[in-house]
PDB file of C-alpha atoms in Angstrom:
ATOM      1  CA  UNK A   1     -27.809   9.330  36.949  1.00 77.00           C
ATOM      2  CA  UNK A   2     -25.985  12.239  35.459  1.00 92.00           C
ATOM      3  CA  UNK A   3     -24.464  12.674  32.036  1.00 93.00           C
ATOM      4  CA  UNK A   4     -20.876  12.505  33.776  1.00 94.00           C
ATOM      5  CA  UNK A   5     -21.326   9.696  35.976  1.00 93.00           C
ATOM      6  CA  UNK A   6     -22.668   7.616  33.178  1.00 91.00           C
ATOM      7  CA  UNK A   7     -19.235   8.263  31.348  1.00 93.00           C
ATOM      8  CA  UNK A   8     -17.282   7.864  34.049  1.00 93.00           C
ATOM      9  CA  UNK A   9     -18.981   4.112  34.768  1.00 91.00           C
ATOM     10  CA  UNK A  10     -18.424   3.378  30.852  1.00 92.00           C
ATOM     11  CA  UNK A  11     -14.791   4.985  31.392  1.00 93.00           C
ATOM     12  CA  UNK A  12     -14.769   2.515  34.464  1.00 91.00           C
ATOM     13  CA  UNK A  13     -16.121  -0.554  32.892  1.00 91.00           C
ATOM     14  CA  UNK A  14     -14.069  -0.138  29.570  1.00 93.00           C
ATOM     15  CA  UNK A  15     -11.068   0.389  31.774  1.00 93.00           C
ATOM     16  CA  UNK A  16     -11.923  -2.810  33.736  1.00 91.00           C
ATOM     17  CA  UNK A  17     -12.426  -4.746  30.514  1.00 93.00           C
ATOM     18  CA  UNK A  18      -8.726  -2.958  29.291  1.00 94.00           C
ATOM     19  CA  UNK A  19      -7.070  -4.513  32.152  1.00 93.00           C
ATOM     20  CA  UNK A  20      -8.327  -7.827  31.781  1.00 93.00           C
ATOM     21  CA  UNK A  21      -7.820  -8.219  27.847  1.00 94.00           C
ATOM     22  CA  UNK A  22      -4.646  -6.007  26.623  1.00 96.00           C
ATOM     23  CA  UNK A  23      -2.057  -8.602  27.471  1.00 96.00           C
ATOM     24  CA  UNK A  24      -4.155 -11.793  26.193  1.00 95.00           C
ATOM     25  CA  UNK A  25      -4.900  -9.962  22.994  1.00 96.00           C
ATOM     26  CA  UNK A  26      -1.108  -8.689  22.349  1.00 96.00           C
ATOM     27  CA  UNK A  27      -0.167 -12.080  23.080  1.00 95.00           C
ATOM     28  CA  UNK A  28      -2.466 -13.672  20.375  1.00 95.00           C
ATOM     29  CA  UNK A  29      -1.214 -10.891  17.978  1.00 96.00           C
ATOM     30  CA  UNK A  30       2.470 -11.498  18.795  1.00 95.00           C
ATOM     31  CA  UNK A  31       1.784 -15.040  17.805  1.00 94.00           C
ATOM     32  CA  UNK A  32      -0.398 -14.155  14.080  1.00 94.00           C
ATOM     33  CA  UNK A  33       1.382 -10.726  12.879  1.00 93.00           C
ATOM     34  CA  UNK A  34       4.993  -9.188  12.781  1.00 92.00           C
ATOM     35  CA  UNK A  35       5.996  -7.112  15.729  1.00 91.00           C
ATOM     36  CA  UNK A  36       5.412  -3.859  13.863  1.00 91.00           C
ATOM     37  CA  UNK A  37       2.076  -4.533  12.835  1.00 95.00           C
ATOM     38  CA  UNK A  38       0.946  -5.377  16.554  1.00 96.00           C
ATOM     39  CA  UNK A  39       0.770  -2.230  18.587  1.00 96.00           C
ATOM     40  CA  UNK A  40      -1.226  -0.413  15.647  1.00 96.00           C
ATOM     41  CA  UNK A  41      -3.822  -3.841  15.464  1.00 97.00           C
ATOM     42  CA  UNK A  42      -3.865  -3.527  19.386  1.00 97.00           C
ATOM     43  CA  UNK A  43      -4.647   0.068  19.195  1.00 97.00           C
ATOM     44  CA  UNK A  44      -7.487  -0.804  16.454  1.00 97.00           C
ATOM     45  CA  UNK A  45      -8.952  -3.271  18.807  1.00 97.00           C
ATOM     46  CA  UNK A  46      -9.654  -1.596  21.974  1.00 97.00           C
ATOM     47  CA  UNK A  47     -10.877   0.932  19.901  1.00 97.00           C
ATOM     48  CA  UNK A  48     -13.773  -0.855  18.526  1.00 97.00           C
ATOM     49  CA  UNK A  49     -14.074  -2.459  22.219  1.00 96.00           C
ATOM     50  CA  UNK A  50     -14.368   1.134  23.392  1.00 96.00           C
ATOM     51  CA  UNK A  51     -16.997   1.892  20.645  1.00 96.00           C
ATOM     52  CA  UNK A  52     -19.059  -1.510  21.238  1.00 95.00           C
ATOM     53  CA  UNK A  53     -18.526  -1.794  24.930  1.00 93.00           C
ATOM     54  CA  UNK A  54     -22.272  -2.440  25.308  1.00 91.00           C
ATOM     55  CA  UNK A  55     -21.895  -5.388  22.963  1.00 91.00           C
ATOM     56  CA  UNK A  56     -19.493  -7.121  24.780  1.00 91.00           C
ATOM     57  CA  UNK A  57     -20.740 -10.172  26.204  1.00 88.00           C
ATOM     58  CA  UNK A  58     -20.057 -11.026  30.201  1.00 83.00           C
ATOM     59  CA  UNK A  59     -19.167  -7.292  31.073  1.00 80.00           C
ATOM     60  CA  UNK A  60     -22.044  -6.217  33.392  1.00 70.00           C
ATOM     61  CA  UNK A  61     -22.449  -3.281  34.485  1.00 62.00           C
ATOM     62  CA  UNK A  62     -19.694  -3.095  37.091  1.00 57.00           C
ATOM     63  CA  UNK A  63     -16.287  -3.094  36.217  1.00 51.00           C
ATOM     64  CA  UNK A  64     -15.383  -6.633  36.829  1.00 69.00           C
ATOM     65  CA  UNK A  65     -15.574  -9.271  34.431  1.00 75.00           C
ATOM     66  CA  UNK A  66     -15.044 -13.283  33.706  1.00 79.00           C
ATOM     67  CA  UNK A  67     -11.870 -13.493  31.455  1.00 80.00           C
ATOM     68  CA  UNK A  68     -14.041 -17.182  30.517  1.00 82.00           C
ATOM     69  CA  UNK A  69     -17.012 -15.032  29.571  1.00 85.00           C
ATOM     70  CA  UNK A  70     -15.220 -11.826  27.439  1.00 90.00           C
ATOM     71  CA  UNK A  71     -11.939 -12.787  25.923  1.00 91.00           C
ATOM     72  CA  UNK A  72     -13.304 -15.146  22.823  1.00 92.00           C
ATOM     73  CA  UNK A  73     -15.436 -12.457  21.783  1.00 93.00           C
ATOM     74  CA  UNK A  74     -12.213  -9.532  22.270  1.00 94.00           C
ATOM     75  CA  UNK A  75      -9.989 -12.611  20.199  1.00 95.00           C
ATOM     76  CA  UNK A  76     -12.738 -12.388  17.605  1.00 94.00           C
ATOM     77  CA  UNK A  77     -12.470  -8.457  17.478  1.00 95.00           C
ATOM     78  CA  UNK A  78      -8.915  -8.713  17.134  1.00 95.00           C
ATOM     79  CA  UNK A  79      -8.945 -11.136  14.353  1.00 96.00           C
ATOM     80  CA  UNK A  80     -11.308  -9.003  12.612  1.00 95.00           C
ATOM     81  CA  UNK A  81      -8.733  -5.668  13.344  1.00 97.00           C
ATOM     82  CA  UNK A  82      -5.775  -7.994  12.391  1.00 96.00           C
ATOM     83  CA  UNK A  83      -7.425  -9.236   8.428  1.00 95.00           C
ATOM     84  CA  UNK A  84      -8.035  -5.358   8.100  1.00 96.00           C
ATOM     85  CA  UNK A  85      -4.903  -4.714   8.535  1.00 96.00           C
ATOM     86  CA  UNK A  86      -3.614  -7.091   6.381  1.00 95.00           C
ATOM     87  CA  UNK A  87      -5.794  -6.097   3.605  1.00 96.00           C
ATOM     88  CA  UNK A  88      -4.839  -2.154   4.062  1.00 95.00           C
ATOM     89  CA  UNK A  89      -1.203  -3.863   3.699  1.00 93.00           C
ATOM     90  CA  UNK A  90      -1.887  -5.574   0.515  1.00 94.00           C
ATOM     91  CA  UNK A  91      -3.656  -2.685  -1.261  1.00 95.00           C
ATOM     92  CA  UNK A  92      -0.446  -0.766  -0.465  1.00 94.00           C
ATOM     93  CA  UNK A  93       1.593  -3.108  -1.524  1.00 93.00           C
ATOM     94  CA  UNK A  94      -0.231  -3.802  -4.324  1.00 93.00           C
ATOM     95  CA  UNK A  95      -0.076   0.020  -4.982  1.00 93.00           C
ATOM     96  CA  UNK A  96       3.819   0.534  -4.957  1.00 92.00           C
ATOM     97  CA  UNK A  97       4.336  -2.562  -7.255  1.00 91.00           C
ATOM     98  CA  UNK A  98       2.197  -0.580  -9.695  1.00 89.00           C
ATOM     99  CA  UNK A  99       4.012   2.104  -9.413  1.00 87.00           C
ATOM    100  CA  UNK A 100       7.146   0.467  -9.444  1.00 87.00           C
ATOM    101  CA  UNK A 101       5.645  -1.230 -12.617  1.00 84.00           C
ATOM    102  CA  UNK A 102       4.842   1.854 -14.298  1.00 81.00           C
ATOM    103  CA  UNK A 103       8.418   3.567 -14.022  1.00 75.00           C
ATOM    104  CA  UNK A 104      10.048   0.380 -15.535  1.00 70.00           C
ATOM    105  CA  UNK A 105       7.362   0.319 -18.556  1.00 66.00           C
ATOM    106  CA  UNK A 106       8.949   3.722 -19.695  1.00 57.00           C
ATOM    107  CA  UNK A 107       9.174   3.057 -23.875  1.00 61.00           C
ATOM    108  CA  UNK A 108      12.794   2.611 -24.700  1.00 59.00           C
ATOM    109  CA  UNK A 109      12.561   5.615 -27.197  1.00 59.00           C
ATOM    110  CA  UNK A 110      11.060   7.810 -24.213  1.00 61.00           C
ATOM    111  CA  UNK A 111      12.253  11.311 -24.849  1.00 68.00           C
ATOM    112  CA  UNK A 112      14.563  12.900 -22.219  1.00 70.00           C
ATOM    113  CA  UNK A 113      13.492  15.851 -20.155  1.00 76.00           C
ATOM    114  CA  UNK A 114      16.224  16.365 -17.764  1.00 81.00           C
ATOM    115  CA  UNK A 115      17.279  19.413 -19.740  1.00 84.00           C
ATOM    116  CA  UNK A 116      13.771  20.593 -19.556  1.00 82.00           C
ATOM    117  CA  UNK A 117      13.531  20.628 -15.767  1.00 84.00           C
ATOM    118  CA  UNK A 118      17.063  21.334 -15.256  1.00 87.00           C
ATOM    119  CA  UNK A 119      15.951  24.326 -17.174  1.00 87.00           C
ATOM    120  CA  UNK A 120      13.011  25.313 -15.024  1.00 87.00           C
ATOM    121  CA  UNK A 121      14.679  24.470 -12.061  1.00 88.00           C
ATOM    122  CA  UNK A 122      16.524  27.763 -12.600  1.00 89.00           C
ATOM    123  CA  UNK A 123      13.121  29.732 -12.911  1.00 90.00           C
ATOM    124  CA  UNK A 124      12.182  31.468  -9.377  1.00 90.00           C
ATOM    125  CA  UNK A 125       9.566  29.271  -7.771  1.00 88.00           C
ATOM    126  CA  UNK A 126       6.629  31.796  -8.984  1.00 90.00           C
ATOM    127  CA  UNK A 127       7.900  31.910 -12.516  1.00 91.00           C
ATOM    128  CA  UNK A 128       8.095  27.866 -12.424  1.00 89.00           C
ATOM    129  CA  UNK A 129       4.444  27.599 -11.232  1.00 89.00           C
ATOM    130  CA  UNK A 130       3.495  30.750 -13.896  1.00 91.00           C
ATOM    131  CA  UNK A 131       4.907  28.464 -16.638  1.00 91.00           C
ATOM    132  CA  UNK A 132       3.386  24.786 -15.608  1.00 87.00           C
ATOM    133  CA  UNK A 133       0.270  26.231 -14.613  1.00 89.00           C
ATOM    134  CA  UNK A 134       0.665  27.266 -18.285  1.00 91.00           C
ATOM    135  CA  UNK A 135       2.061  24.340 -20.001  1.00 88.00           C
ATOM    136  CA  UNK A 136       1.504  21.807 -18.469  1.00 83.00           C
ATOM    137  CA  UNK A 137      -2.773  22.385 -16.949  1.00 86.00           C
ATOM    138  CA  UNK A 138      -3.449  24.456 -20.083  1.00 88.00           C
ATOM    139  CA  UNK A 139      -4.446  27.475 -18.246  1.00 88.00           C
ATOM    140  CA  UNK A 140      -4.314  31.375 -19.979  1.00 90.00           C
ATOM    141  CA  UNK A 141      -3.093  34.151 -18.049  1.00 91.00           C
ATOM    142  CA  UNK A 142      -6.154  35.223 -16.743  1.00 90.00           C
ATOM    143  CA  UNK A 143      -6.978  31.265 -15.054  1.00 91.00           C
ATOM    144  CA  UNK A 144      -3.288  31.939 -13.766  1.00 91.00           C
ATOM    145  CA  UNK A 145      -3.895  35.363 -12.473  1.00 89.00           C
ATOM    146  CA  UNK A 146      -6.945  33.847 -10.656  1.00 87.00           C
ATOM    147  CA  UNK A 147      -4.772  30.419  -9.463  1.00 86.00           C
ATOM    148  CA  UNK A 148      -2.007  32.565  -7.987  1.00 87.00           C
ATOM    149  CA  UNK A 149      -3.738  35.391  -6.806  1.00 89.00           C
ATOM    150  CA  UNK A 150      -2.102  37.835  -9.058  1.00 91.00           C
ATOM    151  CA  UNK A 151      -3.188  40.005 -12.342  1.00 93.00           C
ATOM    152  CA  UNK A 152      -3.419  39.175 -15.519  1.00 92.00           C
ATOM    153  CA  UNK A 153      -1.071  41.779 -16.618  1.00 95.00           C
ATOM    154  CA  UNK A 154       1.577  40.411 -13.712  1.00 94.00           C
ATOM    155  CA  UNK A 155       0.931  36.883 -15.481  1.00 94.00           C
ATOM    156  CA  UNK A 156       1.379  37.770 -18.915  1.00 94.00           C
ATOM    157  CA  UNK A 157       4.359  39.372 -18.322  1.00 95.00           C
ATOM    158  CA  UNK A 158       5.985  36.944 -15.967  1.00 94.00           C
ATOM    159  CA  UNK A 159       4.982  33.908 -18.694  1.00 94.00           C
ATOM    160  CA  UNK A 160       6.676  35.964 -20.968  1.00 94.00           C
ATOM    161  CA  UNK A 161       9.919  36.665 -19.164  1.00 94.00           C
ATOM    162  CA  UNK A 162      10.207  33.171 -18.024  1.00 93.00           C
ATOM    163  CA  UNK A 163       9.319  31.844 -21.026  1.00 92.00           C
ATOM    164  CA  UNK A 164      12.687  33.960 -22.830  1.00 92.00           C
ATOM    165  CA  UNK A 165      14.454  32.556 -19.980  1.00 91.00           C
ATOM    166  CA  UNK A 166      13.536  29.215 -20.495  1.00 89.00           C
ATOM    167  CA  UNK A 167      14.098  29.475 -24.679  1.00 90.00           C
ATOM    168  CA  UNK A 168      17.391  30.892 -24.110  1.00 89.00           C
ATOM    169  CA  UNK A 169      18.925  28.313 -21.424  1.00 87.00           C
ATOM    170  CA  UNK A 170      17.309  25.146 -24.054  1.00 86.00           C
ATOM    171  CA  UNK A 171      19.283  27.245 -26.674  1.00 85.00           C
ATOM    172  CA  UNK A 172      16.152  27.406 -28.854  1.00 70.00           C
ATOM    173  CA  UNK A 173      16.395  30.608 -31.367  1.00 54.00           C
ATOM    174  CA  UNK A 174      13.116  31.121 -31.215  1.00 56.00           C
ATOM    175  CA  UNK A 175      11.065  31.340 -27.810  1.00 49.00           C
ATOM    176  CA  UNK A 176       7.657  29.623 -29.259  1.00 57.00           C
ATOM    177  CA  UNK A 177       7.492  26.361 -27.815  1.00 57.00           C
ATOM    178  CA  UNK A 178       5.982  23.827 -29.796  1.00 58.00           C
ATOM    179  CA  UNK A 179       3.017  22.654 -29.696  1.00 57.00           C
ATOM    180  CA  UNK A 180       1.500  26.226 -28.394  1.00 58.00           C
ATOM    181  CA  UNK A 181      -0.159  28.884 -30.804  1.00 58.00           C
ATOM    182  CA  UNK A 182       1.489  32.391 -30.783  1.00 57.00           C
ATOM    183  CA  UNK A 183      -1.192  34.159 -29.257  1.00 58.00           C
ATOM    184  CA  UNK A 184      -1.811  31.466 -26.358  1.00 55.00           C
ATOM    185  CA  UNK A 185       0.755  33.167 -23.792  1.00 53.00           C
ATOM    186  CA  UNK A 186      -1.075  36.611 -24.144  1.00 56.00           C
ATOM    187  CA  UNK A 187      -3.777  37.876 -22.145  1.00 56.00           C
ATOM    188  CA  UNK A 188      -7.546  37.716 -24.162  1.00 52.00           C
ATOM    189  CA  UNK A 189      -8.508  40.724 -22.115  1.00 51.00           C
TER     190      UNK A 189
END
């Protein structure tokens, strides 16, 4: 037997198999699991049918099979599809109440930044990234030049510019943020 006529009998049998299990198995799913949750569980299912057609017990090697002989064992797949589901739902629900959890848990003396990226929302979108990749990763000129694909020189002096622009729309008198060193925003070669 050929390559292609063995996949065409396994295309064949797992067809077979398809058309004797898809409405018993969205019927038990229908009865377990929400309506949205069904079609992606059913999907799940005859994939791992497809994958361990071999295993499944009563389906010979033609296409026709005893409902009796190959639905528990389809149910049982199914089940197993359905509880992964549910847990993939519960981690991401789990997930989102953390992060929910974590916005509320802001301290109540929390400083405010809106000016701050009010302020760099006004930067161009290369000047923004310049600055943050500066800021906010810690990152000299030269780690910029190489993030962005441009020179150091092009970094330096776009840090500087938008760092003037930034100073002067805060209203800041001087343009040294804090926390930074004075010689941080130049170039070291």
């Amino acid at each position: 037997m050929t390559e292609q006529e063995a996949r065409r009998m396994r295309r064949a049998r797992f067809e077979g198999l398809a058309h004797l299990v898809v409405e018993p198995l969205h019927r038990y799913l229908l009865r377990r699991t929400g309506a949205d949750m069904v079609e992606d569980v059913l999907s799940e299912t005859m994939l791992v049918l497809w994958r361990r057609l071999d295993d499944v017990p009563g389906l010979g090697a033609g296409s026709e099979a005893d409902p009796g002989d190959v639905l528990p064992w389809c149910y049982g797949v199914a089940r197993g599809c359905l509880a992964n589901a549910r847990r993939a739902d519960g981690r991401r629900l789990r997930l989102v109440e953390r992060l929910v959890r974590s916005q509320e848990e802001t301290p109540a003396g929390a400083a405010d930044h809106s000016e701050l990226h009010a302020a760099l929302d006004a930067l161009g979108a290369l000047d923004r990234e310049v600055v943050r990749l500066w800021a906010w990763e810690g990152l000299a000129p030269r780690q910029i030049a190489e993030a962005t694909g441009m020179t150091s020189n092009a970094v330096s002096i776009r840090l500087h510019r938008a760092k003037a622009r930034l100073a002067d729309r805060l209203g800041r008198k001087d343009a040294e943020p804090t926390g930074h060193k004075r010689d941080e925003g130049r170039s070291s070669q």
